[in-house]
Amino acid sequence: MVVTGFGFAILVGTALLMLPTASADGTSTNWVTALFTATSAVCVTGLVVVDTAMHWSLFGELVVLGLIQIGGIGIMTLASLLGLLVTKRLGLRMRRTAQTETKSLDLGDVRSVIAGVIAVGLTVEALTAGALTARFVIGYGLPLGQASYFGAFHAVSAFNNAGFALYPDSLTRYATDPWVCVPVLVAVVIGGLGFPVLFAIGRRLGGEQRRWPLHARITLLTYGALVLLGTITVTAFEWTNPDTLGPLGTGGKLLTGLFHGISPRTAGFNTVEVGEMHSATLLVTDILMFIGGGSAGTAGGIKVTTFALLAFVIAAEVRGVSSVHVMGRKLPDGVPRQALTVALLGVGMVIAATLTLLLLSPFGLDAVLFESISAFGTVGLSTGITAELPDAARLVLVVLMFTGRLGPITLASALALRERGRRYELPEERPIVG
């Protein structure tokens, strides 16, 4: 149902974007471009093969915006509902739910989940749009109507971690403007943390819950550590690069470093030219994009919980401990296997797509690998090769965006739901590992 629902949304979006009224010049857009754009919007990726503001008319831009909203809010809702389904209590009032890679909830019924996700999304988008609109009017003299539209578009794109912008250079013109960058980053982080974590924060602040749920603690600590790591490495590696941070002042360098430490989680906006970054910076960005953000949020990737759980499993194995303990809790035996399966299948998809793109396009490994991970993690950052890829390569990215966006969610839920006891065991024999 999840795959069919999002597939149907993409097909409807493709049909709408192919209409002559959707393009700025009044001609019909070819089906590959329309399909790529619709998939990128529904999967909240942000990769584009045509300039959003130049190619699409107002109607086309509103279609893209609607697809982003459907994809972002819809994925948060479906991911949260899958978390309830995993507990086998769907439709019943509940106090606690089990946690899988996808999410950990402490909610009531299904209606509460849907209402909560929509309320959080619309509230964050409205506040971000208001802040951006005020800045565009006061700081840049835009007419109120245009400023409101620009503010709303980028607010929806930011909260849903979509990365679509109405400027051909994304947000590079605002690289040193904290009044634009900070609201965008706040919306990105809130959307990327995931609804279960936002719900836990709300209950904690409201005094309804004394102890942080394990999922929330893992997500917040890991997310924060990766943001810090990304900010430090990007800033340090690009500090003297004349094509990125070099010409900026100290404040501008720090703000831009912070922006690009958070953006790969998976916002997709950029305030410097990604294609001009050093290879070391691109590799760090690859890692951040692959990990992604929080579960049941608008971010993609294998999720920070999956990454953290694998780290805990490795630590337990190195210490020679048979069970995995995390922050005063013991993980169920199936959780490490689920995390390992999600991560390795993600690696497999990226490798297969990278190899295919290398065969179909003239670009080198750095750019192609970056593009593949960006598509799988639904990030939207690019070194600038997306528009130059042949149609066959674009279709590969369409498949990768779709499977990367829905794969980890549906896979982890399916693994949890398929857990069952074995009535017999085979003779044990240990192979050599390592």
Coordinates of C-alpha atoms in Angstrom, one line a residue:
M1 CA 0.0 0.0 0.0
V2 CA 2.8 2.4 0.8
V3 CA 4.6 1.7 -2.4
T4 CA 1.4 1.9 -4.5
G5 CA 0.3 5.1 -2.8
F6 CA 3.6 7.0 -3.5
G7 CA 3.8 5.5 -7.0
F8 CA 0.4 6.8 -7.8
A9 CA 1.3 10.3 -6.5
I10 CA 4.3 10.3 -8.7
L11 CA 2.3 9.3 -11.8
V12 CA -0.3 12.0 -11.1
G13 CA 2.5 14.5 -10.6
T14 CA 4.1 13.4 -13.9
A15 CA 0.9 13.8 -15.8
L16 CA 0.3 17.3 -14.4
L17 CA 3.9 18.5 -15.1
M18 CA 3.5 17.3 -18.7
L19 CA 0.6 19.7 -19.3
P20 CA 1.6 22.7 -21.4
T21 CA 0.3 25.0 -18.7
A22 CA 2.9 23.6 -16.3
S23 CA 5.8 25.0 -18.3
A24 CA 6.8 28.6 -18.5
D25 CA 6.9 28.6 -22.4
G26 CA 3.5 26.8 -22.7
T27 CA 4.9 23.7 -24.3
S28 CA 4.6 20.1 -23.0
T29 CA 7.5 18.9 -21.0
N30 CA 9.0 15.5 -22.1
W31 CA 7.9 12.6 -19.9
V32 CA 11.4 11.8 -18.5
T33 CA 11.9 15.3 -17.2
A34 CA 8.4 15.4 -15.7
L35 CA 8.8 11.9 -14.2
F36 CA 12.2 12.9 -12.7
T37 CA 10.9 16.1 -11.2
A38 CA 7.7 14.4 -9.8
T39 CA 9.8 11.6 -8.2
S40 CA 12.2 14.1 -6.8
A41 CA 9.4 16.1 -5.3
V42 CA 7.3 13.2 -3.9
C43 CA 10.5 11.6 -2.5
V44 CA 11.5 15.0 -1.2
T45 CA 14.9 14.7 -2.8
G46 CA 15.6 18.0 -4.6
L47 CA 17.6 16.8 -7.6
V48 CA 16.5 18.7 -10.7
V49 CA 17.2 18.4 -14.4
V50 CA 15.7 21.8 -15.2
D51 CA 15.7 25.0 -13.3
T52 CA 12.6 25.1 -11.2
A53 CA 11.9 28.9 -11.5
M54 CA 12.8 29.2 -15.2
H55 CA 11.3 26.0 -16.6
W56 CA 8.0 25.7 -14.7
S57 CA 5.1 28.2 -14.7
L58 CA 3.4 29.2 -11.5
F59 CA 1.1 26.2 -12.0
G60 CA 4.0 23.9 -12.4
E61 CA 5.7 25.3 -9.3
L62 CA 2.5 24.8 -7.3
V63 CA 2.3 21.2 -8.5
V64 CA 5.9 20.6 -7.3
L65 CA 5.1 22.3 -4.0
G66 CA 2.0 20.1 -3.6
L67 CA 4.0 16.9 -4.4
I68 CA 6.6 18.0 -1.8
Q69 CA 4.0 18.4 0.9
I70 CA 2.3 15.1 0.0
G71 CA 5.7 13.3 0.0
G72 CA 7.0 14.9 3.2
I73 CA 3.9 14.9 5.5
G74 CA 2.7 11.6 3.9
I75 CA 5.9 9.8 4.6
M76 CA 6.0 11.1 8.2
T77 CA 2.4 9.8 8.6
L78 CA 2.9 6.5 7.0
A79 CA 6.2 5.9 8.7
S80 CA 4.6 6.6 12.1
L81 CA 1.6 4.3 11.3
L82 CA 4.0 1.6 10.3
G83 CA 5.6 1.9 13.7
L84 CA 2.2 1.3 15.3
L85 CA 1.6 -1.6 12.9
V86 CA 4.8 -3.3 14.0
T87 CA 3.4 -3.5 17.6
K88 CA 0.3 -5.4 16.2
R89 CA -1.9 -2.9 18.0
L90 CA -3.0 -0.8 15.1
G91 CA -6.2 1.1 15.9
L92 CA -6.1 0.5 19.6
R93 CA -5.2 2.9 22.3
M94 CA -1.7 2.2 23.6
R95 CA 0.8 3.4 26.2
R96 CA 4.0 2.1 24.7
T97 CA 5.0 0.8 21.4
A98 CA 7.9 -1.3 20.3
Q99 CA 10.7 0.3 18.4
T100 CA 12.2 -0.8 15.2
E101 CA 14.6 1.0 12.9
T102 CA 11.8 3.1 11.6
K103 CA 10.5 4.6 14.7
S104 CA 9.6 4.5 18.4
L105 CA 6.3 6.0 19.5
D106 CA 4.4 6.6 22.7
L107 CA 1.1 7.6 21.3
G108 CA -2.6 7.0 21.4
D109 CA -4.6 5.9 18.4
V110 CA -4.1 6.3 14.7
R111 CA -6.0 9.6 14.5
S112 CA -3.7 11.1 17.0
V113 CA -0.7 10.2 14.9
I114 CA -2.0 11.7 11.7
A115 CA -3.3 14.9 13.5
G116 CA 0.0 15.3 15.3
V117 CA 2.1 14.9 12.2
I118 CA 0.0 17.4 10.2
A119 CA -0.2 19.9 13.0
V120 CA 3.6 19.9 13.6
G121 CA 4.3 20.1 9.9
L122 CA 2.0 23.0 9.2
T123 CA 3.1 24.9 12.3
V124 CA 6.8 24.7 11.5
E125 CA 6.2 25.6 7.9
A126 CA 4.0 28.6 8.8
L127 CA 6.6 30.0 11.3
T128 CA 9.4 29.5 8.8
A129 CA 7.5 31.1 6.0
G130 CA 6.7 34.1 8.2
A131 CA 10.4 34.6 9.1
L132 CA 11.6 34.3 5.5
T133 CA 8.8 36.6 4.2
A134 CA 9.7 39.3 6.7
R135 CA 13.4 39.0 5.7
F136 CA 12.7 39.1 2.0
V137 CA 10.5 42.3 2.5
I138 CA 12.7 44.1 5.0
G139 CA 16.1 43.0 3.8
Y140 CA 15.7 42.7 0.1
G141 CA 12.8 44.9 -0.7
L142 CA 10.6 42.3 -2.4
P143 CA 6.9 43.0 -2.8
L144 CA 4.8 41.4 -0.1
G145 CA 3.1 39.0 -2.5
Q146 CA 6.3 37.8 -4.0
A147 CA 8.1 37.6 -0.6
S148 CA 5.2 35.6 0.8
Y149 CA 5.3 33.1 -2.0
F150 CA 9.0 32.7 -1.9
G151 CA 8.9 32.4 1.9
A152 CA 6.1 29.7 1.8
F153 CA 7.8 27.7 -1.0
H154 CA 11.2 27.6 0.7
A155 CA 9.6 26.9 4.1
V156 CA 7.7 23.9 2.8
S157 CA 10.8 22.7 1.0
A158 CA 13.0 23.2 4.1
F159 CA 10.7 21.4 6.6
N160 CA 10.2 18.5 4.2
N161 CA 14.0 18.3 3.5
A162 CA 13.2 18.6 -0.2
G163 CA 15.9 21.1 -1.3
F164 CA 13.8 22.7 -4.1
A165 CA 14.6 26.4 -4.5
L166 CA 13.3 29.1 -6.7
Y167 CA 16.8 30.3 -7.5
P168 CA 19.1 28.7 -10.0
D169 CA 22.0 28.8 -7.5
S170 CA 19.9 27.4 -4.7
L171 CA 20.5 29.7 -1.6
T172 CA 24.1 30.7 -2.5
R173 CA 23.1 34.4 -2.7
Y174 CA 22.1 34.2 1.0
A175 CA 25.3 32.4 2.1
T176 CA 26.2 35.0 4.7
D177 CA 22.7 36.0 5.7
P178 CA 21.7 34.3 9.0
W179 CA 18.2 35.7 8.8
V180 CA 17.6 33.4 5.8
C181 CA 19.9 30.5 6.6
V182 CA 19.0 30.0 10.2
P183 CA 15.2 29.7 9.8
V184 CA 15.8 27.3 6.9
L185 CA 18.2 25.2 9.0
V186 CA 15.8 25.1 12.0
A187 CA 13.0 23.8 9.8
V188 CA 15.4 21.3 8.2
V189 CA 16.4 20.0 11.7
I190 CA 12.9 19.8 13.0
G191 CA 11.7 17.9 10.0
G192 CA 14.7 15.7 9.9
L193 CA 14.6 14.6 13.6
G194 CA 11.4 12.6 13.0
F195 CA 7.9 12.8 14.5
P196 CA 8.6 10.3 17.3
V197 CA 11.4 12.5 18.6
L198 CA 9.4 15.7 18.3
F199 CA 6.6 14.0 20.2
A200 CA 9.0 12.9 22.9
I201 CA 10.4 16.5 23.2
G202 CA 6.9 17.8 23.5
R203 CA 5.9 15.4 26.3
R204 CA 9.2 16.1 28.1
L205 CA 8.7 19.9 27.9
G206 CA 5.1 19.5 29.0
G207 CA 6.1 17.5 32.1
E208 CA 4.2 14.4 31.0
Q209 CA 7.3 12.2 30.8
R210 CA 10.4 12.2 33.0
R211 CA 12.6 9.8 31.1
W212 CA 13.6 10.2 27.5
P213 CA 12.6 7.2 25.3
L214 CA 15.6 5.3 24.1
H215 CA 14.9 6.1 20.5
A216 CA 14.8 9.9 21.2
R217 CA 18.1 9.8 23.1
I218 CA 19.9 7.8 20.4
T219 CA 18.5 10.1 17.7
L220 CA 19.3 13.4 19.4
L221 CA 22.8 12.4 20.5
T222 CA 23.8 10.9 17.2
Y223 CA 22.2 13.6 15.1
G224 CA 24.0 16.3 17.2
A225 CA 27.3 14.5 17.0
L226 CA 27.1 14.2 13.2
V227 CA 26.1 17.8 12.8
L228 CA 29.1 18.9 14.8
L229 CA 31.4 16.5 12.9
G230 CA 30.1 17.7 9.5
T231 CA 30.3 21.4 10.4
I232 CA 33.9 21.1 11.7
T233 CA 35.2 19.0 8.7
V234 CA 33.5 21.1 6.0
T235 CA 34.7 24.4 7.6
A236 CA 38.2 23.1 8.1
F237 CA 38.6 21.5 4.6
E238 CA 37.1 24.4 2.7
W239 CA 38.4 27.3 4.8
T240 CA 41.0 28.4 2.2
N241 CA 39.3 27.1 -0.9
P242 CA 38.9 30.1 -3.2
D243 CA 35.9 28.7 -4.9
T244 CA 33.9 28.0 -1.8
L245 CA 34.6 29.5 1.7
G246 CA 37.8 31.3 0.8
P247 CA 36.4 34.7 -0.2
L248 CA 34.0 34.9 2.8
G249 CA 34.7 36.5 6.1
T250 CA 35.1 34.6 9.4
G251 CA 31.4 34.8 10.2
G252 CA 30.4 33.9 6.7
K253 CA 32.7 30.9 6.7
L254 CA 31.3 29.6 10.0
L255 CA 27.7 30.1 8.9
T256 CA 28.3 28.4 5.6
G257 CA 30.2 25.6 7.3
L258 CA 27.3 25.1 9.7
F259 CA 24.8 25.1 6.8
H260 CA 26.7 22.4 4.9
G261 CA 27.2 20.4 8.0
I262 CA 23.4 20.2 8.4
S263 CA 22.3 20.2 4.8
P264 CA 23.5 16.7 3.9
R265 CA 21.1 15.3 6.6
T266 CA 19.1 15.6 4.0
A267 CA 18.1 19.2 3.2
G268 CA 19.5 19.5 -0.3
F269 CA 20.0 23.3 -0.2
N270 CA 23.5 24.7 -0.8
T271 CA 25.1 28.1 -0.2
V272 CA 28.3 27.4 -2.1
E273 CA 29.0 25.5 -5.3
V274 CA 29.2 21.8 -4.3
G275 CA 31.1 20.9 -7.4
E276 CA 33.9 23.2 -6.4
M277 CA 34.5 21.4 -3.0
H278 CA 37.6 19.4 -2.4
S279 CA 37.4 15.6 -2.8
A280 CA 37.8 15.1 1.0
T281 CA 34.8 17.4 1.6
L282 CA 32.8 15.5 -0.9
L283 CA 33.6 12.2 0.8
V284 CA 32.5 13.5 4.2
T285 CA 29.3 14.8 2.6
D286 CA 28.8 11.3 1.0
I287 CA 29.0 9.7 4.5
L288 CA 26.6 12.3 6.0
M289 CA 24.1 11.9 3.1
F290 CA 24.1 8.1 3.4
I291 CA 23.4 8.1 7.1
G292 CA 20.6 10.7 6.7
G293 CA 18.4 11.9 9.5
G294 CA 15.9 10.7 12.1
S295 CA 13.3 7.9 11.6
A296 CA 9.7 8.7 10.7
G297 CA 10.8 12.2 9.6
T298 CA 11.2 13.9 6.3
A299 CA 14.9 13.1 6.0
G300 CA 16.3 10.1 4.1
G301 CA 19.3 7.8 4.3
I302 CA 19.6 4.7 6.4
K303 CA 18.7 6.9 9.4
V304 CA 20.9 7.9 12.4
T305 CA 19.3 5.2 14.6
T306 CA 20.5 2.5 12.2
F307 CA 24.0 4.0 12.2
A308 CA 24.1 4.3 16.0
L309 CA 22.8 0.8 16.6
L310 CA 25.5 -0.7 14.3
A311 CA 28.1 1.2 16.3
F312 CA 26.7 -0.2 19.6
V313 CA 26.8 -3.7 18.1
I314 CA 30.4 -3.3 17.1
A315 CA 31.3 -2.0 20.5
A316 CA 29.6 -5.0 22.2
E317 CA 31.3 -7.4 19.9
V318 CA 34.7 -5.9 20.5
R319 CA 34.2 -6.2 24.2
G320 CA 33.1 -9.8 23.8
V321 CA 29.6 -9.2 25.2
S322 CA 26.9 -11.5 23.9
S323 CA 24.0 -9.0 24.2
V324 CA 23.9 -5.3 23.2
H325 CA 23.1 -2.8 25.9
V326 CA 22.4 0.8 25.1
M327 CA 21.9 3.5 27.7
G328 CA 20.6 1.2 30.4
R329 CA 18.5 -0.9 28.0
K330 CA 19.0 -4.3 26.3
L331 CA 18.3 -4.4 22.6
P332 CA 16.0 -7.2 21.4
D333 CA 18.0 -9.8 19.4
G334 CA 16.3 -8.9 16.1
V335 CA 17.1 -5.2 16.2
P336 CA 20.9 -5.5 15.3
R337 CA 20.0 -7.8 12.4
Q338 CA 17.4 -5.4 11.1
A339 CA 19.9 -2.5 11.3
L340 CA 22.5 -4.5 9.5
T341 CA 20.1 -5.5 6.8
V342 CA 18.9 -2.0 6.1
A343 CA 22.5 -0.6 6.0
L344 CA 23.9 -3.3 3.7
L345 CA 21.0 -3.2 1.3
G346 CA 21.5 0.6 1.2
V347 CA 25.2 0.0 0.4
G348 CA 24.2 -2.5 -2.3
M349 CA 21.8 -0.1 -4.0
V350 CA 24.3 2.7 -4.0
I351 CA 27.1 0.5 -5.5
A352 CA 24.8 -0.9 -8.2
A353 CA 23.5 2.6 -9.2
T354 CA 27.0 4.1 -9.2
L355 CA 28.3 1.3 -11.4
T356 CA 25.4 1.8 -13.8
L357 CA 25.8 5.5 -14.0
L358 CA 29.5 5.1 -14.7
L359 CA 28.6 3.0 -17.7
L360 CA 25.9 5.4 -18.9
S361 CA 27.6 8.7 -18.4
P362 CA 31.0 10.3 -19.1
F363 CA 31.5 11.6 -15.5
G364 CA 34.1 10.4 -13.0
L365 CA 33.7 8.4 -9.8
D366 CA 33.6 11.3 -7.4
A367 CA 30.7 13.0 -9.1
V368 CA 28.7 9.8 -9.9
L369 CA 29.1 8.4 -6.4
F370 CA 28.0 11.7 -5.0
E371 CA 24.9 11.7 -7.3
S372 CA 24.0 8.2 -6.4
I373 CA 24.2 8.7 -2.6
S374 CA 22.3 12.0 -2.9
A375 CA 19.5 10.2 -4.8
F376 CA 19.4 7.2 -2.4
G377 CA 19.5 9.5 0.7
T378 CA 16.9 11.8 -0.9
V379 CA 19.3 14.7 -0.3
G380 CA 19.3 16.7 -3.5
L381 CA 22.8 18.0 -3.4
S382 CA 24.7 17.6 -6.7
T383 CA 28.1 18.5 -8.1
G384 CA 26.2 19.9 -11.2
I385 CA 26.0 16.8 -13.4
T386 CA 22.3 16.0 -13.0
A387 CA 21.0 18.1 -16.0
E388 CA 23.8 16.6 -18.2
L389 CA 22.9 13.0 -17.6
P390 CA 21.3 11.0 -20.4
D391 CA 17.7 9.9 -20.1
A392 CA 18.7 6.3 -19.2
A393 CA 20.9 7.6 -16.3
R394 CA 18.1 9.8 -15.1
L395 CA 15.7 6.8 -15.0
V396 CA 18.3 5.0 -12.8
L397 CA 18.2 8.0 -10.4
V398 CA 14.4 7.9 -10.4
V399 CA 14.4 4.3 -9.3
L400 CA 17.1 5.0 -6.7
M401 CA 15.2 8.0 -5.3
F402 CA 12.0 5.9 -5.0
T403 CA 13.6 2.9 -3.4
G404 CA 15.9 5.0 -1.2
R405 CA 12.9 7.0 0.1
L406 CA 10.6 4.1 0.8
G407 CA 13.0 1.2 1.1
P408 CA 14.3 1.6 4.6
I409 CA 10.9 2.4 6.0
T410 CA 9.0 -0.6 4.4
L411 CA 12.0 -2.9 4.8
A412 CA 12.5 -2.4 8.5
S413 CA 8.8 -2.7 9.2
A414 CA 8.6 -5.8 7.1
L415 CA 11.5 -7.3 9.0
A416 CA 9.9 -6.6 12.3
L417 CA 6.5 -8.0 11.3
R418 CA 8.1 -11.1 9.9
E419 CA 9.7 -12.1 13.2
R420 CA 8.7 -15.6 14.2
G421 CA 10.1 -18.4 16.2
R422 CA 11.8 -21.4 14.6
R423 CA 10.6 -24.9 15.7
Y424 CA 13.9 -26.5 15.1
E425 CA 17.6 -25.6 14.9
L426 CA 20.3 -27.1 12.6
P427 CA 23.6 -28.4 13.9
E428 CA 26.0 -25.5 14.8
E429 CA 29.2 -24.9 12.9
R430 CA 31.3 -21.7 13.1
P431 CA 33.0 -20.4 10.0
I432 CA 36.2 -18.2 10.2
V433 CA 35.3 -14.5 10.4
G434 CA 37.8 -11.9 9.4

